[in-house]
Coordinates of C-alpha atoms and ligand atoms in Angstrom, one line a residue:
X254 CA 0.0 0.0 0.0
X255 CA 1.3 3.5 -0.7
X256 CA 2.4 5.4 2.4
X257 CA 0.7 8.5 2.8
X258 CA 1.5 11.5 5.4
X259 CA -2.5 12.5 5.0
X260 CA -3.5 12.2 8.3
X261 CA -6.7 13.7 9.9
X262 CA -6.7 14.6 13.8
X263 CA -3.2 13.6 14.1
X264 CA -3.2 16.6 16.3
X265 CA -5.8 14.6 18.8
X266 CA -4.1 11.1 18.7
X267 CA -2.0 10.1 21.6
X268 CA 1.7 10.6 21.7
X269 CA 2.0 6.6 21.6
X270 CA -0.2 6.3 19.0
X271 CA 1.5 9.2 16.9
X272 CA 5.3 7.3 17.7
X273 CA 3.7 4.1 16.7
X274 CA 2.2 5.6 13.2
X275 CA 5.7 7.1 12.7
X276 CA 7.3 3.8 13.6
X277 CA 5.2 2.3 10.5
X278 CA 5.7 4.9 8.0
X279 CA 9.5 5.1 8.6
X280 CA 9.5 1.3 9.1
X281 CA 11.9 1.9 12.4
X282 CA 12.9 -0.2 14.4
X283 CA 11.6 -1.2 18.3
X284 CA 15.4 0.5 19.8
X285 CA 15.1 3.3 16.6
X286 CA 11.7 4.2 17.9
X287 CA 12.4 4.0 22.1
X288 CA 14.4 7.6 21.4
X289 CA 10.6 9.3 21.1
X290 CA 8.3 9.4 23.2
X291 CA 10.7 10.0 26.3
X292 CA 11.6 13.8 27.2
X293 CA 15.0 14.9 28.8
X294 CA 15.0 17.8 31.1
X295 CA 12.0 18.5 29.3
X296 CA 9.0 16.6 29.8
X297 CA 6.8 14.7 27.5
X298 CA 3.5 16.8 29.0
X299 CA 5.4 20.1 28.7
X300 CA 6.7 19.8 25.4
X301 CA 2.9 18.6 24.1
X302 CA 1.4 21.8 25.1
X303 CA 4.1 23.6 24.0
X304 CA 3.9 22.9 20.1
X305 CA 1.7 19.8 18.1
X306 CA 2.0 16.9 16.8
X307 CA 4.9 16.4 19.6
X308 CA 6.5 13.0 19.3
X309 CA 9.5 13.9 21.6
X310 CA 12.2 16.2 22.1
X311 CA 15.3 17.3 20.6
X312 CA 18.4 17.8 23.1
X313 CA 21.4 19.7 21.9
X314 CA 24.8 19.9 24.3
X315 CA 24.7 22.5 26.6
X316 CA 28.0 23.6 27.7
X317 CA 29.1 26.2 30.2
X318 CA 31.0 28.9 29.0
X319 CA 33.3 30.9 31.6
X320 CA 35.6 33.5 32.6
X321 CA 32.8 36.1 31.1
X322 CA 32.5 39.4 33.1
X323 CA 29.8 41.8 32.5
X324 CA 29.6 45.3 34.0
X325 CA 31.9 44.3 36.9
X326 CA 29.8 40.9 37.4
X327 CA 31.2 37.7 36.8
X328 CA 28.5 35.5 35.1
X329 CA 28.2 31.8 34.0
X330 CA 26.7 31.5 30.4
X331 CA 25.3 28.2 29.1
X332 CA 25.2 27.9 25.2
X333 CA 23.3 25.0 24.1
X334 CA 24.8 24.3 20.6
X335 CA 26.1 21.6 18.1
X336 CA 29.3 23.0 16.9
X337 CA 32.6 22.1 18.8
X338 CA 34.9 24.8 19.6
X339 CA 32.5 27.7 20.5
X340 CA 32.2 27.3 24.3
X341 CA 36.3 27.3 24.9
X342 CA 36.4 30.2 22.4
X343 CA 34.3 32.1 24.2
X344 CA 35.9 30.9 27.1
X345 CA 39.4 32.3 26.1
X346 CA 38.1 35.3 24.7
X347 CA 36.2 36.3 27.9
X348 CA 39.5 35.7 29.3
X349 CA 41.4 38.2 27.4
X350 CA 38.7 40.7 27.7
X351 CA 38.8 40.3 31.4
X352 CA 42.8 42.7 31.4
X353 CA 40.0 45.6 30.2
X354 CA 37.3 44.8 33.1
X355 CA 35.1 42.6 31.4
X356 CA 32.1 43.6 28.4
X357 CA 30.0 46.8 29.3
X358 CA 26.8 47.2 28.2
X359 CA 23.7 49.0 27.8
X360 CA 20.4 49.1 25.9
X361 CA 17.4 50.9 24.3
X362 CA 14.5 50.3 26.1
X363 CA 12.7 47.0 24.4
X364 CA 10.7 48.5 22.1
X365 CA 9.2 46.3 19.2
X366 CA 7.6 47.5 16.1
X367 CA 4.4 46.1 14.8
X368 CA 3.4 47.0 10.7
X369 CA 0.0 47.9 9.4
X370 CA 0.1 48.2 5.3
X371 CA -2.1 49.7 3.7
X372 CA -2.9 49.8 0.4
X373 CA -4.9 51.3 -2.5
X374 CA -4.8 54.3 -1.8
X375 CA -4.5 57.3 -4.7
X376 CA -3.1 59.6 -2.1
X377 CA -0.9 57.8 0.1
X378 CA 0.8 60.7 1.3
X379 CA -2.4 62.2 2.2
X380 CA -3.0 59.5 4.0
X381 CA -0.1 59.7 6.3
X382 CA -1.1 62.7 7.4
X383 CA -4.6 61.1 8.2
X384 CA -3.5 59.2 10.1
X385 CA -0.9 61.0 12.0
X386 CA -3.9 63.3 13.2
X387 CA -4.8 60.4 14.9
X388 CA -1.8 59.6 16.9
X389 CA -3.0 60.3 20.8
X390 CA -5.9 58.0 19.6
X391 CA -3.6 55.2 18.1
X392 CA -1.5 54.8 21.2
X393 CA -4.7 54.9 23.3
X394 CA -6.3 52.2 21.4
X395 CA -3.3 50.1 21.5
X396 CA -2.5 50.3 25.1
X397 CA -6.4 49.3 25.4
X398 CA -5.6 46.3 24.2
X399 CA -3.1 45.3 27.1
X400 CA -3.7 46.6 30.6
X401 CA -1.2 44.7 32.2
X402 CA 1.4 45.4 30.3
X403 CA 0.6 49.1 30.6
X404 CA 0.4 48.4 34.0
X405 CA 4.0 46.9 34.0
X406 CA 5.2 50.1 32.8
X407 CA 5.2 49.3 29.0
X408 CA 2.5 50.3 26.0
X409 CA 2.8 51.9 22.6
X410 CA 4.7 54.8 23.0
X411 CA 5.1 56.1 19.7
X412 CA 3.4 55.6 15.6
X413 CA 5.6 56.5 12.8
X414 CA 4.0 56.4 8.9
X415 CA 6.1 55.4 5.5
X416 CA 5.4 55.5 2.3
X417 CA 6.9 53.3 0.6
X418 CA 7.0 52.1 -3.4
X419 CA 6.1 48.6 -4.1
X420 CA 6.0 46.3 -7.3
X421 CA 2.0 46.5 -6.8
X422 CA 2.1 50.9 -6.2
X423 CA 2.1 52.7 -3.1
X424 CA 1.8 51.3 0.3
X425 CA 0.8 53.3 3.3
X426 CA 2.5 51.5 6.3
X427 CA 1.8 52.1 10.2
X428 CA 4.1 51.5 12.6
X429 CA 3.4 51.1 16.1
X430 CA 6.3 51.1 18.8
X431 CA 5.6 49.2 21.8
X432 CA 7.4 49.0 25.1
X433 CA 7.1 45.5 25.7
X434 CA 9.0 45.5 28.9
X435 CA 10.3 41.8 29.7
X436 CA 8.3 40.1 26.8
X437 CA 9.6 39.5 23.8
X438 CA 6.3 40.7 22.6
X439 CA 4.9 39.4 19.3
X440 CA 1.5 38.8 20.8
X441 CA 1.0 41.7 22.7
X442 CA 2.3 44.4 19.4
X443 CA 0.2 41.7 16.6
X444 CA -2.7 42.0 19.3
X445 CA -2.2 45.7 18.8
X446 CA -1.9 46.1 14.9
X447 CA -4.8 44.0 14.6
X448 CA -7.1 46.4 16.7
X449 CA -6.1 49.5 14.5
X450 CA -6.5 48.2 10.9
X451 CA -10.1 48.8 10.7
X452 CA -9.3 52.7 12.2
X453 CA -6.3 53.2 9.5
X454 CA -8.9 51.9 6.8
X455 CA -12.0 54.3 8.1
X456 CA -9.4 57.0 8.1
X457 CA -7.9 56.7 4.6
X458 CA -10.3 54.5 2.5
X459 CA -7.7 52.1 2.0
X460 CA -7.5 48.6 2.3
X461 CA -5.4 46.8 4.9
X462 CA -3.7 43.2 4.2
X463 CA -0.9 42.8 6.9
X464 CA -0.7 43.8 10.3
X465 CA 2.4 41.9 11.5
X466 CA 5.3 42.5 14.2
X467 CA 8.8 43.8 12.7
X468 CA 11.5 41.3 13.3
X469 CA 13.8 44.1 12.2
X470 CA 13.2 45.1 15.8
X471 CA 16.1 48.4 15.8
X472 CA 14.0 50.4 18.5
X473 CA 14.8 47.4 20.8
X474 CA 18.9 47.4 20.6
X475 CA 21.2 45.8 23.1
X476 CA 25.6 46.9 23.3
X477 CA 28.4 45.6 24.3
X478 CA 31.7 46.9 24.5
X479 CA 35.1 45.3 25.5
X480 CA 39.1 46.4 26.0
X481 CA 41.8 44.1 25.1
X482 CA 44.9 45.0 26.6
X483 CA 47.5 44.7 24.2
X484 CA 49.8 42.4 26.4
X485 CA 46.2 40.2 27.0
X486 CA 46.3 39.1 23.8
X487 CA 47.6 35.6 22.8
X488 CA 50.5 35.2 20.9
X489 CA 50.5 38.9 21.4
X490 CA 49.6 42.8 20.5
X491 CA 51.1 42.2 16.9
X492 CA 48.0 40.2 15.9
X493 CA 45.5 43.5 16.7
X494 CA 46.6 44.9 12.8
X495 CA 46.0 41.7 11.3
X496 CA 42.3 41.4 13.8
X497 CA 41.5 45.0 12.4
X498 CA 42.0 44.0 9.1
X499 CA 39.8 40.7 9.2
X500 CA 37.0 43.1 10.6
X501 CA 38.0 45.8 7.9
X502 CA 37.1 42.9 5.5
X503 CA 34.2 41.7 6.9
X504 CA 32.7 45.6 7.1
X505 CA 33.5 45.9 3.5
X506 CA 32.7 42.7 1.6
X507 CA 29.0 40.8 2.3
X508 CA 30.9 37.4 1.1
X509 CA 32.8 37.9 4.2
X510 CA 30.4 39.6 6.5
X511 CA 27.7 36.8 6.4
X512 CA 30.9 34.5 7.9
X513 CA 31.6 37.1 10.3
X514 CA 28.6 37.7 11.8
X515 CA 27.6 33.4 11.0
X516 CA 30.5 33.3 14.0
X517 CA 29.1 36.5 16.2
X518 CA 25.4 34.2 15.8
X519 CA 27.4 30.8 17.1
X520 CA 27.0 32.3 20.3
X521 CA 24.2 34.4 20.3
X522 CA 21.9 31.9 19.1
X523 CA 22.6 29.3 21.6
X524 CA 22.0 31.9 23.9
X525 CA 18.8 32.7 22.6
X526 CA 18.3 28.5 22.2
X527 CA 19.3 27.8 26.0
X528 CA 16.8 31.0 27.6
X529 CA 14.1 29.6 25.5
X530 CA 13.6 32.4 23.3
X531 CA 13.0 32.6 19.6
X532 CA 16.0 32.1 17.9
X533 CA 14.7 32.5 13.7
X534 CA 13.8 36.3 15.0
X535 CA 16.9 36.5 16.7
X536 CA 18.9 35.9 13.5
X537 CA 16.1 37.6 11.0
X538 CA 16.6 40.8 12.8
X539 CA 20.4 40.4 13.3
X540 CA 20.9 40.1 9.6
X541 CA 18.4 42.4 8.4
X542 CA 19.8 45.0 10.7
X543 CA 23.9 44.1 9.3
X544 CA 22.1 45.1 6.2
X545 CA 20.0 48.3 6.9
X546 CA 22.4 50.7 5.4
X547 CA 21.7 48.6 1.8
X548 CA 24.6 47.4 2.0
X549 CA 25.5 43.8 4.2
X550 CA 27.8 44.8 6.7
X551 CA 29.7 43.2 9.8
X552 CA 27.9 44.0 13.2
X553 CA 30.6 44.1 15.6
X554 CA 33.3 46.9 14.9
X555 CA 37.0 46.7 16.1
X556 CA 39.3 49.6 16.5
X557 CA 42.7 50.2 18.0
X558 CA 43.2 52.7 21.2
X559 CA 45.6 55.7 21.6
X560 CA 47.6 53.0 24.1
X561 CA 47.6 50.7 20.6
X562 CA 45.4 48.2 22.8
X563 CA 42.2 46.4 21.3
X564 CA 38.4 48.0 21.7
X565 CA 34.9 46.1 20.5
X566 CA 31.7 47.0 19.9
X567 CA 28.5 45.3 19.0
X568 CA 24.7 47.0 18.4
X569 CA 21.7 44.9 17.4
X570 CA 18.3 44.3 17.6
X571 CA 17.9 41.5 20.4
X572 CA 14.0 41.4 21.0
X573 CA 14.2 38.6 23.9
X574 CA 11.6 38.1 26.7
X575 CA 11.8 36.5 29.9
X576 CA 8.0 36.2 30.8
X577 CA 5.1 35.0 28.2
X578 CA 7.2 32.3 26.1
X579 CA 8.9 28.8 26.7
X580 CA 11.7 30.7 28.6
X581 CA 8.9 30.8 31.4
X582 CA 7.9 27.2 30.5
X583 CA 10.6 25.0 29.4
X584 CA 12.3 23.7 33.3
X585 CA 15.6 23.8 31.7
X586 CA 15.5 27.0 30.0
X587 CA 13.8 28.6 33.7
X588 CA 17.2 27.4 35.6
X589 CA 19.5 28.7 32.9
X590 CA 17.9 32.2 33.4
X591 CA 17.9 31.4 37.4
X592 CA 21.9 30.8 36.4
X593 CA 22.4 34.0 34.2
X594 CA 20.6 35.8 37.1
X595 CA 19.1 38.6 35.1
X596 CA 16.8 41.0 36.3
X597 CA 15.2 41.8 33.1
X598 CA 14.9 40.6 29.6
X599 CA 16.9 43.5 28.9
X600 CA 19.8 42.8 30.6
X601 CA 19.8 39.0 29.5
X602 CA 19.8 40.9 25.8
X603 CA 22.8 43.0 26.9
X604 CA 24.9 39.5 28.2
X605 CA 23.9 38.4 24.8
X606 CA 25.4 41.1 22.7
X607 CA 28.4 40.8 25.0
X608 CA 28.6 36.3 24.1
X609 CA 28.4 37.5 20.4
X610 CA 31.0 40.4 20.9
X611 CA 33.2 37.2 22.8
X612 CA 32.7 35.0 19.8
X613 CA 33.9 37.5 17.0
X614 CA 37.2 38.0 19.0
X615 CA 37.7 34.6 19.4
X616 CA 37.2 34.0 15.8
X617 CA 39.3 37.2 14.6
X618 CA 42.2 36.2 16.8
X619 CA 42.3 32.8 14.9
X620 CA 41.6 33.9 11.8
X621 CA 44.2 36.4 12.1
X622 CA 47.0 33.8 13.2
X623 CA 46.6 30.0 12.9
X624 CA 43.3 29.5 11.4
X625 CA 40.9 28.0 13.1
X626 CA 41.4 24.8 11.9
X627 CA 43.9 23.3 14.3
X628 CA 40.9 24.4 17.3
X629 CA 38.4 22.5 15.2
X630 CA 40.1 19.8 14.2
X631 CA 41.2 18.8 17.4
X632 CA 37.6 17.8 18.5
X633 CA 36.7 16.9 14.8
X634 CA 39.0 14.1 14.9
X635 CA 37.3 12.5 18.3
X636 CA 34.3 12.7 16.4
X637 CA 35.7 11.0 13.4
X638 CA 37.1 8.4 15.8
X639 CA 33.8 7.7 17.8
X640 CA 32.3 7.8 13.9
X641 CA 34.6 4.7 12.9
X642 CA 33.5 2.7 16.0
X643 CA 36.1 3.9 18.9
X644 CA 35.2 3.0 22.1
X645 CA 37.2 3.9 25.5
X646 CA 40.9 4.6 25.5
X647 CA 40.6 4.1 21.4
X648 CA 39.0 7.7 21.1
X649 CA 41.9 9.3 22.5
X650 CA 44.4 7.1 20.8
X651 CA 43.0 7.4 17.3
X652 CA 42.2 10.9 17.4
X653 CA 46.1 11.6 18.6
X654 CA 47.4 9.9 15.7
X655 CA 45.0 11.5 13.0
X656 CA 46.0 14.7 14.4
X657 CA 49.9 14.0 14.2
X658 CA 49.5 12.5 10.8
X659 CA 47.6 15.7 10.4
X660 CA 44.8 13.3 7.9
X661 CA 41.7 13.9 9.6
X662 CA 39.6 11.4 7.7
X663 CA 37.3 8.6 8.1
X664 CA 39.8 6.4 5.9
X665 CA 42.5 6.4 8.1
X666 CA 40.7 6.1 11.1
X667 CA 39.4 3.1 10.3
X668 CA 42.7 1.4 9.9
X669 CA 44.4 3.4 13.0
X670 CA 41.7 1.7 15.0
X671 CA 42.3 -1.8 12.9
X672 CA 45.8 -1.9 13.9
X673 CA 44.9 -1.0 17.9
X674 CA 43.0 -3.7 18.0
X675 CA 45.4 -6.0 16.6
Ligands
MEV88 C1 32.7 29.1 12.3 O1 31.5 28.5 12.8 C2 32.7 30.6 12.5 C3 33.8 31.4 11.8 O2 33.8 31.1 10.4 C4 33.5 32.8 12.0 C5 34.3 33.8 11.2 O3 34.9 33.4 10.1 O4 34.5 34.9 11.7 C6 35.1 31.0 12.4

């Protein structure tokens, strides 16, 4: 019989009864299929109400970066992530940064932006105006929509009208700007846009399709700074020239600035993973935001002082919440918070900035001098050795001599482990 994936109420069936319909159509076996249906650190109950269809969970290592101080406090910061080589380079960079005092941050206030297009209309700029007239109105009407946050200290504090040229003619769009305190805010701002479009259509006889929450969220920025002291750096201060240059590159060149900033996300997104917060509008509004000017650009910046020693400095968008999403719902993802011990979702955005400030010195410093494939390699040629069957002592053994043969590779391992065994 053909297989099919057409399956009505899926969404209703029990979890055993979706693993065991899985277990069929991927023809798995009994041991293949015992890895569902169990949940780590997060339980099977949780992780059902959390999305649907849920048939398990996912785990992802979760390693412990250190040495990282942040406005005179030392911190702990977990980064769950795949890639080897992150954590200790974040590690060792923290360390470096630590002869300068540690990263210093600030932060906008977290202000997201919500959209409300408009279209059709003959007289778009006309309509701007229309609609600016109604501005005391707009923010009253938004903040109707959310008392508590209001009450919190948040609400719409400000509109702001484009018009903008599209493929399909003139577009009239709204934006609303919404103090969203320690939420990360999509449903309280989409909540929002939604309650206005009917207004911005009885006010300009337009009509209006989307009314959506910016990712591009650059009234809602987090900074870091950091000092290397030129005698801090490892092998030493005449690497800053060549670090200045990478970034130099990277600014100029988007070939080079998607890498660049690819390394600032390896540990911003694990971040972002680990908290429990959204990581796809984490990196939408990272990139968009490298690329605002029109131009794809790196988004940490590096610069050398008047004592020739080694400055940083990150901006981005970081819209991350500590109360309405699965950071308040996921156990593991509550006790990594508890660890990071931030006081607001603003401050656990400014340790961010900082982690991805840490990663692009780490990466700059080994681009700059070795490469970073001795780092990698090291770890990539355990894994190639537990890929090939090593058990025990073997790892170890195998890995040593790929990496003095300097041959890396599944081909050799196999016969490295052959002749152990011997
Ligand atoms: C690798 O995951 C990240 C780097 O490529 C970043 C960079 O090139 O700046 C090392």
């Amino acid at each position: 019989m053909e297989k099919t994936s057409r399956v009505s109420g899926f969404h209703k069936k029990s979890i055993g009864e979706r693993i065991q319909f899985l277990k069929e159509f991927a023809e798995l076996s009994g041991e293949e299929t015992s890895l569902f249906g169990k949940g780590g650190t997060l339980d099977m109950e949780t992780a059902d109400r959390m999305i649907e269809n849920v048939i398990g969970t996912f785990e992802l290592p979760l390693g412990l970066v250190t040495n990282m101080q942040v406005n005179g406090r030392d911190i702990l910061v977990p980064l769950a992530i795949e890639e080897s080589s992150v954590v200790a380079a974040l590690s060792n960079a923290s360390k470096m940064v630590r002869s300068g005092g540690g990263y210093f941050t600030s932060s906008s206030d977290p202000v997201m932006i919500a959209q409300i297009q408009a279209v059709n209309l003959t007289d778009p700029f006309a309509a701007k105006l229309k609609i600016l007239e109604h501005r005391e109105e707009i923010i009253e009407m938004a903040n109707e929509q959310d008392p508590v946050l209001v009450k919190l200290g948040g609400g719409c504090r400000e509109i702001e009208v484009r018009v903008i040229d599209s493929l399909k003619g003139p577009m009239v769009i709204t934006h609303i700007m919404v103090d969203t305190r320690d939420a990360m805010g999509a449903n309280a701002v989409n909540t929002m846009a939604e309650a206005l479009a009917p207004y911005i259509e009885k006010w300009t006889g337009g009509k209006v399709f989307l009314r959506i929450l910016s990712n591009l969220a650059d009234r809602r920025i987090a900074r870091a700074r950091c000092l290397v002291k030129k005698d801090a750096i490892t092998p030493g201060p005449e690497i800053i020239d060549g670090m200045i240059q990478a970034w130099a590159f990277a600014d100029a060149d988007p070939y080079r600035a998607a890498t660049n900033n690819k390394g600032i996300m390896n540990g911003i997104s694990p971040v972002v993973i680990a908290t429990g917060n959204d990581f796809r509008a984490i990196e939408a509004g990272a990139h968009a935001y490298a690329g605002r000017t029109g131009q794809y650009r790196a988004l940490a910046k590096w610069e050398k002082n008047a004592e020739g020693d080694l400055e940083g400095s990150i901006e981005l968008p970081l819209a991350m919440g500590l109360v309405g999403g699965a950071t308040a719902i996921h156990p593991m993802a509550k006790l990594i918070v508890k660890i990071l011990d931030v006081r607001s979702a603003s401050e656990l955005a400014e340790i961010t900035a900082a982690v991805g400030l840490g990663q692009n010195l780490a990466a700059l410093r080994a681009l700059a001098g070795e490469g970073i494939q001795r780092g990698h390699m090291s770890l990539h040629a355990k894994n190639i050795a537990i890929m090939v069957g090593a058990t025990g002592d073997e790892i170890e053994k195998v890995a040593n001599q790929l990496k003095e043969e300097n041959k890396i590779r599944v081909d050799r391992a196999e016969e490295i482990l052959q002749s152990l065994r011997k």
